[in-house]
Amino acid sequence: MSRHDKTIKDFGEQWRQYSDNEGYYGSVELFSDILFPFLAVEEIKGCRVAEIGSGTGRIVNMLLQADAEHVIAIEPSEAFEVLCHNLLEPEKVTCLKITGDQLPAYGNLDYVFSIGVLHHIPNPAPVVEAVFKALRPGGRFLVWLYGKEGNVLYLALIRPLRVLTKRLPHLVLAFLVDIMYWPLVLYIKCCHRLPLPLRGYMLSVFEKMSPEKRRLIIYDQLNPSYAKYYTRLEAEKLLSDGKFENIQIHHRHGYSWTVIGTKP
Ligand SMILES: C[S@@+](CC[C@H](N)C(=O)[O-])C[C@H]1O[C@@H](n2cnc3c(N)ncnc32)[C@H](O)[C@@H]1O
């Protein structure tokens, strides 16, 4: 099985274990933080949008709460059933069990979002190409990616660990996550007093999550077969190679990239 197919299978299993989007994890408050500084939640009202890699429908439901007119939700894994089950307003959503490169060339979408997905796709260029065709002229593509800059120490720890953890069965990995949870709680407490690595993310995002969602986030770092951490240049190039213009990039909480581009 290819890394691409294995990653999709890993997510299918992950989202059947962690299937809800409760609390801050699924909130419009977090969506606003993800879109900052390029878009306000209010700008989505009345728009035709798509999300590539919808998982359990967390971002799709945020788009519905932002009053999008219609949402195309793309999810290729076995999480598809969870996605369809979780929708707040199913009549406003078209769910497609396909990979991002198969997004139909609608040509009339106002926005396409891909939040935490392209860094799990070994060759994302065909996805970016499909998004370009699906947007209307002037339509915008907003992507959120793991960043390399700001994660140097974290990557030194997580990369060797992932060699093992991405091969572990669910119950063993969930047990390991339970063990790692408590030192992380202590780390967050220390972040309040010390300028430690990932402090911005820990205090602005991670600390606001429920204990269950914190465990999911740790699991999500250790489970998928393929995960790439993008440099600023690589993140910008992803969209510029796909013919997007007016590309802007933001180093979100100092550890990840929010990138936006416009179809001319
Ligand atoms: C980290 S999850 C993000 C889910 C959702 N966007 C969110 O933020 O809650 C990544 C998702 O991308 C999906 N995915 C992986 N490869 C994909 C591909 N080639 N095309 C579309 N989605 C893909 C996975 O199945 C998984 O559900």
mmCIF file of C-alpha atoms in Angstrom, residues 182-196 199 202-203 206-207 214:
data_model
loop_
_atom_site.group_PDB
_atom_site.id
_atom_site.type_symbol
_atom_site.label_atom_id
_atom_site.label_comp_id
_atom_site.label_asym_id
_atom_site.label_seq_id
_atom_site.Cartn_x
_atom_site.Cartn_y
_atom_site.Cartn_z
ATOM 1 C CA TRP A 182 0.287 14.347 31.879
ATOM 2 C CA PRO A 183 3.813 15.633 31.117
ATOM 3 C CA LEU A 184 2.159 17.831 28.491
ATOM 4 C CA VAL A 185 -0.233 19.296 31.080
ATOM 5 C CA LEU A 186 2.827 20.148 33.178
ATOM 6 C CA TYR A 187 4.508 21.666 30.099
ATOM 7 C CA ILE A 188 1.495 23.954 29.521
ATOM 8 C CA LYS A 189 1.726 25.150 33.145
ATOM 9 C CA CYS A 190 5.428 25.936 32.630
ATOM 10 C CA CYS A 191 4.562 27.842 29.406
ATOM 11 C CA HIS A 192 2.648 30.355 31.567
ATOM 12 C CA ARG A 193 5.914 31.369 33.225
ATOM 13 C CA LEU A 194 8.669 30.551 30.721
ATOM 14 C CA PRO A 195 9.269 31.348 27.000
ATOM 15 C CA LEU A 196 9.314 27.644 26.035
ATOM 16 C CA ARG A 199 4.359 28.529 23.897
ATOM 17 C CA MET A 202 0.063 25.872 23.830
ATOM 18 C CA LEU A 203 -1.552 28.933 25.440
ATOM 19 C CA PHE A 206 -4.058 23.664 23.002
ATOM 20 C CA GLU A 207 -4.887 24.778 26.550
ATOM 21 C CA ARG A 214 -5.985 17.254 23.774
#
